[in-house]
Coordinates of C-alpha atoms in Angstrom, one line a residue:
Chain A
X1 CA -0.6 0.2 -0.3
X2 CA 2.8 2.0 1.4
X3 CA 4.3 2.0 -2.7
X4 CA 0.7 2.0 -3.8
X5 CA 0.8 5.6 -3.0
X6 CA 4.4 6.4 -3.9
X7 CA 3.4 4.9 -7.5
X8 CA 5.5 2.5 -7.0
X9 CA 3.2 -0.2 -8.6
X10 CA 4.7 -1.7 -11.9
X11 CA 1.4 -2.2 -13.6
X12 CA 0.9 -6.0 -12.8
X13 CA 1.8 -5.6 -9.6
X14 CA -1.3 -3.1 -9.2
X15 CA -3.8 -4.9 -10.7
X16 CA -3.2 -7.6 -8.2
X17 CA -3.6 -5.3 -5.5
X18 CA -6.7 -4.2 -7.3
X19 CA -7.9 -8.1 -7.8
X20 CA -7.5 -8.3 -3.5
X21 CA -8.7 -4.9 -2.9
X22 CA -11.8 -5.5 -4.6
X23 CA -11.9 -9.3 -3.0
X24 CA -11.1 -8.6 0.3
X25 CA -13.5 -6.7 1.9
X26 CA -10.5 -5.6 5.5
X27 CA -7.6 -4.7 3.2
X28 CA -10.3 -2.2 1.7
X29 CA -11.3 -0.7 5.0
X30 CA -7.7 0.0 5.5
X31 CA -6.6 0.6 2.6
X32 CA -9.3 3.8 2.5
X33 CA -7.7 4.5 5.8
X34 CA -4.3 4.8 3.9
X35 CA -5.6 7.0 1.2
X36 CA -7.0 9.7 4.3
X37 CA -4.1 9.4 5.6
X38 CA -1.9 10.2 2.2
X39 CA -4.6 12.6 1.3
X40 CA -4.8 14.6 4.9
X41 CA -0.9 15.1 4.5
X42 CA -1.0 16.0 1.1
X43 CA 0.4 20.0 -0.8
X44 CA 0.8 20.9 3.4
X45 CA 1.5 24.0 4.6
X46 CA 5.3 25.5 4.6
X47 CA 6.4 26.6 8.2
X48 CA 8.5 30.0 7.0
X49 CA 11.6 31.6 9.1
X50 CA 12.0 34.2 10.6
X51 CA 12.9 37.2 8.1
X52 CA 16.7 38.1 10.0
X53 CA 17.8 34.3 10.4
X54 CA 20.6 34.2 8.5
X55 CA 21.8 37.7 10.8
X56 CA 21.2 35.7 13.5
X57 CA 23.0 32.4 11.6
X58 CA 26.0 34.7 10.8
X59 CA 26.2 36.9 14.4
X60 CA 26.9 32.9 15.2
X61 CA 29.5 32.2 12.9
X62 CA 31.5 35.1 14.1
X63 CA 31.2 34.0 17.1
X64 CA 32.9 30.5 16.3
X65 CA 35.8 32.2 14.1
X66 CA 36.2 34.8 17.5
X67 CA 36.4 31.6 20.0
X68 CA 38.6 29.0 17.5
X69 CA 41.1 31.6 16.9
X70 CA 41.0 32.5 20.9
X71 CA 41.6 28.8 20.9
X72 CA 43.9 28.7 18.0
X73 CA 46.5 30.6 19.9
X74 CA 45.9 29.4 23.7
X75 CA 46.4 25.6 22.3
X76 CA 49.5 27.0 20.7
X77 CA 50.6 28.4 23.5
X78 CA 50.3 25.3 26.1
X79 CA 52.5 23.6 23.6
X80 CA 55.1 26.2 23.5
X81 CA 54.8 25.7 27.3
X82 CA 54.5 22.2 27.3
X83 CA 57.9 22.3 25.3
X84 CA 59.4 24.3 27.9
X85 CA 58.6 20.9 30.4
X86 CA 59.5 18.8 28.7
X87 CA 63.1 20.3 27.7
X88 CA 63.3 21.7 30.7
X89 CA 63.0 17.4 31.8
X90 CA 65.2 16.2 29.9
X91 CA 68.5 18.6 30.9
X92 CA 67.4 17.4 34.6
X93 CA 67.6 14.0 33.5
X94 CA 70.7 14.7 32.4
X95 CA 71.7 16.4 34.6
X96 CA 71.1 13.8 37.1
X97 CA 72.5 10.8 35.0
X98 CA 75.6 13.0 34.5
X99 CA 76.7 14.7 38.1
X100 CA 77.4 11.8 40.3
X101 CA 75.4 12.2 43.2
X102 CA 72.5 11.6 40.5
X103 CA 71.4 8.7 42.9
X104 CA 71.9 10.8 46.4
X105 CA 69.1 13.2 44.3
X106 CA 66.9 11.4 43.2
X107 CA 66.8 10.1 46.7
X108 CA 65.7 13.5 48.2
X109 CA 63.7 14.3 45.2
X110 CA 61.4 11.0 45.1
X111 CA 60.9 11.7 49.4
X112 CA 60.1 15.2 48.6
X113 CA 57.4 14.1 46.5
X114 CA 56.3 11.5 49.1
X115 CA 56.2 13.7 52.0
X116 CA 54.5 16.7 49.9
X117 CA 50.9 13.4 48.6
X118 CA 51.0 11.1 51.5
X119 CA 48.8 13.6 53.2
X120 CA 46.7 14.0 50.6
X121 CA 46.1 9.9 51.2
X122 CA 46.3 10.1 54.8
X123 CA 42.8 12.2 54.5
X124 CA 41.0 11.0 51.8
X125 CA 41.4 7.7 53.7
X126 CA 39.8 9.1 56.5
X127 CA 37.7 10.9 54.7
X128 CA 36.4 7.3 53.9
X129 CA 36.2 5.2 57.5
X130 CA 34.1 8.4 58.3
X131 CA 31.7 7.7 54.8
X132 CA 31.9 4.2 56.0
X133 CA 30.9 4.8 59.5
X134 CA 28.6 7.3 58.8
X135 CA 26.4 4.9 56.3
X136 CA 26.7 2.2 59.3
X137 CA 24.4 4.0 61.2
X138 CA 20.4 3.9 59.9
X139 CA 19.8 7.1 60.7
X140 CA 22.7 8.8 59.2
X141 CA 21.3 6.3 56.3
X142 CA 17.9 8.0 56.3
X143 CA 20.0 11.6 56.3
X144 CA 21.8 10.9 53.6
X145 CA 18.3 10.0 51.8
X146 CA 17.0 13.6 53.0
X147 CA 19.2 15.5 51.8
X148 CA 19.6 13.1 48.0
X149 CA 15.4 13.8 47.7
X150 CA 15.6 17.4 48.7
X151 CA 18.4 18.1 45.6
X152 CA 16.0 16.3 43.9
X153 CA 13.6 18.0 44.4
X154 CA 15.6 21.3 44.4
X155 CA 16.9 20.2 40.5
X156 CA 13.7 19.8 39.7
X157 CA 11.9 23.2 41.3
X158 CA 14.5 24.8 39.2
X159 CA 14.6 23.5 36.2
X160 CA 10.5 24.1 36.1
X161 CA 10.1 26.9 37.6
X162 CA 14.3 28.9 36.8
X163 CA 15.0 27.4 33.4
X164 CA 11.7 27.3 31.6
X165 CA 11.6 29.1 28.6
X166 CA 9.8 31.7 27.6
X167 CA 7.2 30.5 25.7
X168 CA 6.4 32.5 22.1
X169 CA 2.8 34.6 22.0
X170 CA 0.6 33.1 19.5
Chain B
X1 CA 30.1 25.8 -12.9
X2 CA 27.3 26.9 -11.6
X3 CA 25.1 29.4 -9.6
X4 CA 25.5 27.4 -7.0
X5 CA 28.9 26.2 -6.9
X6 CA 29.5 29.5 -6.7
X7 CA 27.9 30.9 -4.3
X8 CA 29.9 27.9 -2.0
X9 CA 32.4 28.7 -3.4
X10 CA 32.2 32.2 -2.2
X11 CA 31.1 30.9 1.1
X12 CA 33.8 28.7 1.6
X13 CA 36.6 31.7 1.1
X14 CA 34.0 33.7 3.9
X15 CA 31.9 36.0 2.1
X16 CA 29.1 36.8 4.6
X17 CA 26.7 38.7 1.3
X18 CA 27.0 35.1 -0.1
X19 CA 25.8 33.7 3.4
X20 CA 22.7 35.5 3.5
X21 CA 21.4 34.8 -0.6
X22 CA 23.0 30.4 0.9
X23 CA 20.6 31.2 4.2
X24 CA 17.9 32.8 2.3
X25 CA 17.9 30.5 0.2
X26 CA 17.6 27.5 2.2
X27 CA 15.8 29.0 5.3
X28 CA 12.1 27.7 4.4
X29 CA 13.1 23.8 4.4
X30 CA 15.0 23.6 7.0
X31 CA 12.9 25.6 9.3
X32 CA 9.8 24.3 8.5
X33 CA 12.0 20.4 8.8
X34 CA 13.0 21.4 11.7
X35 CA 9.5 22.6 12.8
X36 CA 7.7 19.6 11.8
X37 CA 10.1 17.4 14.0
X38 CA 10.3 19.4 16.5
X39 CA 6.8 20.8 16.9
X40 CA 7.5 24.5 18.8
X41 CA 9.0 28.2 16.9
X42 CA 11.5 28.8 19.6
X43 CA 13.4 25.0 18.6
X44 CA 13.2 25.0 15.1
X45 CA 14.7 28.5 14.6
X46 CA 17.2 26.7 17.3
X47 CA 18.1 24.0 15.1
X48 CA 17.8 26.4 11.9
X49 CA 20.2 28.6 13.4
X50 CA 22.2 26.2 14.5
X51 CA 21.9 24.1 10.7
X52 CA 23.4 27.1 9.1
X53 CA 26.0 27.3 10.9
X54 CA 27.3 24.0 10.6
X55 CA 26.8 24.1 7.6
X56 CA 29.5 27.2 7.3
X57 CA 31.8 25.2 9.4
X58 CA 32.1 21.4 7.2
X59 CA 31.2 23.5 3.7
X60 CA 34.6 22.4 2.8
X61 CA 33.4 18.7 3.6
X62 CA 30.4 19.2 1.2
X63 CA 31.3 17.5 -2.4
X64 CA 29.1 18.1 -5.3
X65 CA 27.9 13.7 -5.5
X66 CA 25.1 14.9 -3.1
X67 CA 22.7 17.8 -4.2
X68 CA 23.9 20.4 -2.1
X69 CA 20.0 21.0 -1.4
X70 CA 20.5 17.3 0.7
X71 CA 22.9 17.6 1.8
X72 CA 21.3 20.9 4.1
X73 CA 18.4 18.4 5.4
X74 CA 21.1 15.7 6.5
X75 CA 22.8 18.6 8.5
X76 CA 18.6 19.5 8.9
X77 CA 17.3 15.9 10.0
X78 CA 20.4 14.9 11.7
X79 CA 20.8 17.3 14.3
X80 CA 16.9 17.3 14.7
X81 CA 16.5 13.6 15.3
X82 CA 20.2 14.5 17.9
X83 CA 18.6 17.1 20.1
X84 CA 15.2 14.7 19.6
X85 CA 17.0 11.7 21.7
X86 CA 18.3 14.4 23.9
X87 CA 15.1 15.7 25.1
X88 CA 13.9 12.2 25.6
X89 CA 16.8 11.3 27.6
X90 CA 17.3 14.3 30.1
X91 CA 15.7 13.8 33.3
X92 CA 12.7 15.1 34.2
X93 CA 11.6 17.1 31.3
X94 CA 9.2 17.9 31.3
X95 CA 9.4 22.0 29.9
X96 CA 10.3 20.7 26.5
X97 CA 7.0 18.9 25.1
X98 CA 6.6 20.1 21.5
X99 CA 3.6 23.6 21.3
X100 CA 1.3 23.2 19.1
X101 CA 2.2 27.2 18.3
X102 CA 2.3 28.3 14.8
X103 CA 5.1 30.6 14.0
X104 CA 3.0 34.6 12.6
X105 CA 3.2 33.5 9.2
X106 CA 1.6 34.8 6.1
X107 CA -1.4 36.7 6.8
X108 CA -4.2 35.2 5.6
X109 CA -7.6 36.0 6.0
X110 CA -9.2 35.4 9.4
X111 CA -11.6 32.6 8.5
X112 CA -8.8 30.4 6.1
X113 CA -6.2 31.8 8.9
X114 CA -8.5 29.8 11.6
X115 CA -9.4 26.5 9.2
X116 CA -5.4 26.0 8.3
X117 CA -4.4 26.8 12.0
X118 CA -6.6 23.9 13.2
X119 CA -5.7 21.9 10.0
X120 CA -2.3 22.6 11.5
X121 CA -2.7 21.6 15.0
X122 CA -4.2 18.6 13.9
X123 CA -1.2 17.2 11.7
X124 CA 1.7 18.6 14.6
X125 CA 0.2 16.4 17.0
X126 CA -0.4 13.6 14.9
X127 CA 3.2 14.4 13.8
X128 CA 3.9 14.4 17.6
X129 CA 2.6 11.3 18.3
X130 CA 5.3 9.4 15.9
X131 CA 8.3 7.8 16.9
X132 CA 11.7 10.4 15.8
X133 CA 12.7 8.3 12.8
X134 CA 9.1 7.6 11.1
X135 CA 8.3 11.6 11.5
X136 CA 11.5 12.5 9.3
X137 CA 10.9 10.1 6.8
X138 CA 6.8 11.3 7.2
X139 CA 7.6 14.7 6.7
X140 CA 11.0 13.9 3.3
X141 CA 8.2 12.9 1.2
X142 CA 5.5 14.5 2.3
X143 CA 6.9 18.6 3.1
X144 CA 10.0 17.8 0.9
X145 CA 8.8 15.7 -1.5
X146 CA 12.3 13.6 -1.6
X147 CA 12.1 10.2 -3.1
X148 CA 13.0 6.7 -1.3
X149 CA 17.0 7.0 -3.5
X150 CA 17.1 10.7 -2.0
X151 CA 16.3 10.1 1.8
X152 CA 18.1 6.9 1.6
X153 CA 21.4 8.4 0.1
X154 CA 20.6 11.8 3.1
X155 CA 20.1 9.6 6.5
X156 CA 23.2 7.0 5.1
X157 CA 20.2 3.8 5.2
X158 CA 19.0 1.2 2.5
X159 CA 16.4 1.6 -0.2
X160 CA 14.4 -0.9 1.8
X161 CA 14.7 0.8 5.4
X162 CA 13.2 4.5 4.0
X163 CA 10.5 1.4 2.0
X164 CA 9.3 -0.5 5.7
X165 CA 10.1 3.3 7.8
X166 CA 7.5 4.8 5.4
X167 CA 4.9 1.8 5.5
X168 CA 5.5 1.6 9.6
X169 CA 4.9 5.8 9.9
X170 CA 1.2 5.8 7.2
X171 CA -0.1 2.5 9.3
X172 CA 0.1 4.5 12.8
X173 CA -0.6 7.5 11.2
X174 CA -4.4 5.4 10.2
X175 CA -4.6 4.1 13.7
X176 CA -4.5 7.0 15.1
X177 CA -6.5 9.4 12.0
X178 CA -9.4 6.1 13.5
X179 CA -9.2 6.9 16.3
X180 CA -9.8 10.6 16.2
X181 CA -12.7 9.9 14.4
X182 CA -14.8 7.6 16.1
X183 CA -14.2 9.2 19.1
X184 CA -14.9 12.6 16.7
X185 CA -18.1 10.4 16.4
X186 CA -19.2 9.7 19.7
X187 CA -19.1 12.6 20.9
X188 CA -21.0 13.4 18.0
X189 CA -23.4 10.9 19.2
X190 CA -23.7 12.2 22.5
X191 CA -24.5 15.3 21.5
X192 CA -27.4 13.8 19.5
X193 CA -28.8 12.7 22.2
X194 CA -28.9 15.3 24.4
X195 CA -26.0 15.0 26.9
X196 CA -24.1 17.3 26.8
X197 CA -22.4 18.0 30.0
X198 CA -21.1 13.8 29.3
X199 CA -20.3 15.5 25.6
X200 CA -18.0 18.5 27.3
X201 CA -14.3 17.9 28.0

């Protein structure tokens, strides 16, 4: 039927189609409905765009280009910094390896990195323990649930009440 | 080189006037497609803007194998489908429901306008009932008069997939129309019986 509506049936097929329709009332009824759909959507009204669409798009094109240029220059700057850092690392490594006191210096470097990172690690572990203990008490779990529910309600309300797009008056 | 290719070449070089010309040449089909797919003038305008922005950015990748109008409509179609998917996925998307309002377009005689507005609303509400892939083929078939081959090329699928989508879409539309007519008939009957209170919503 779909093919028939689009004029895609060969004459032979079309003949068979018509023969079947005259013999089968169910299909004939369905065919009528299909034709109705086709008529309903034939030559439909076309929605008209706002008149200043081109100008508005051009504003966006220019903005995008400016952002692209900015991003490009930022990327070049980042690349330059990365090259400098790599150069410095190579120089440092060369100095550590070539100068006799290399091992001691590497050990000192490791120690300083460790002493910077270790407190952070301890803090994260402590936080984990506290959270786990909290979750073990039922009252805290319920409180957490309340917090989550409040956050969800707040988000929903913000989305519905504040960020609702302005309805066009028509 | 024909006029269209010349225009495209000028846009590629960043000529604003040429770009304006290009937008004006294709804005009606693009906007109409977006409006039929998304159902709201605000969203349709956003989609049309985004489509032309993408057209400008991707113009270097356009190859003349495809008709330019099909290429633009393909970009618009993909954007609309993406947008509808995002809408479906977005949590609590209460404000994204399509509205059946008409953009203040051509001024017609009031009674004709009311009539076409009614039909327009019915069309839009029927379209909104279809899943997006089916809605797209109906829009491309009836509003943009594209052939199966063109649709398949545009959407990156096979012709048989396009055929079956159109078939399913028409089947669904037929079902909706029948249901609607039944409802209208029973309302008329109720009215005739004089039980006006029951018929009014």
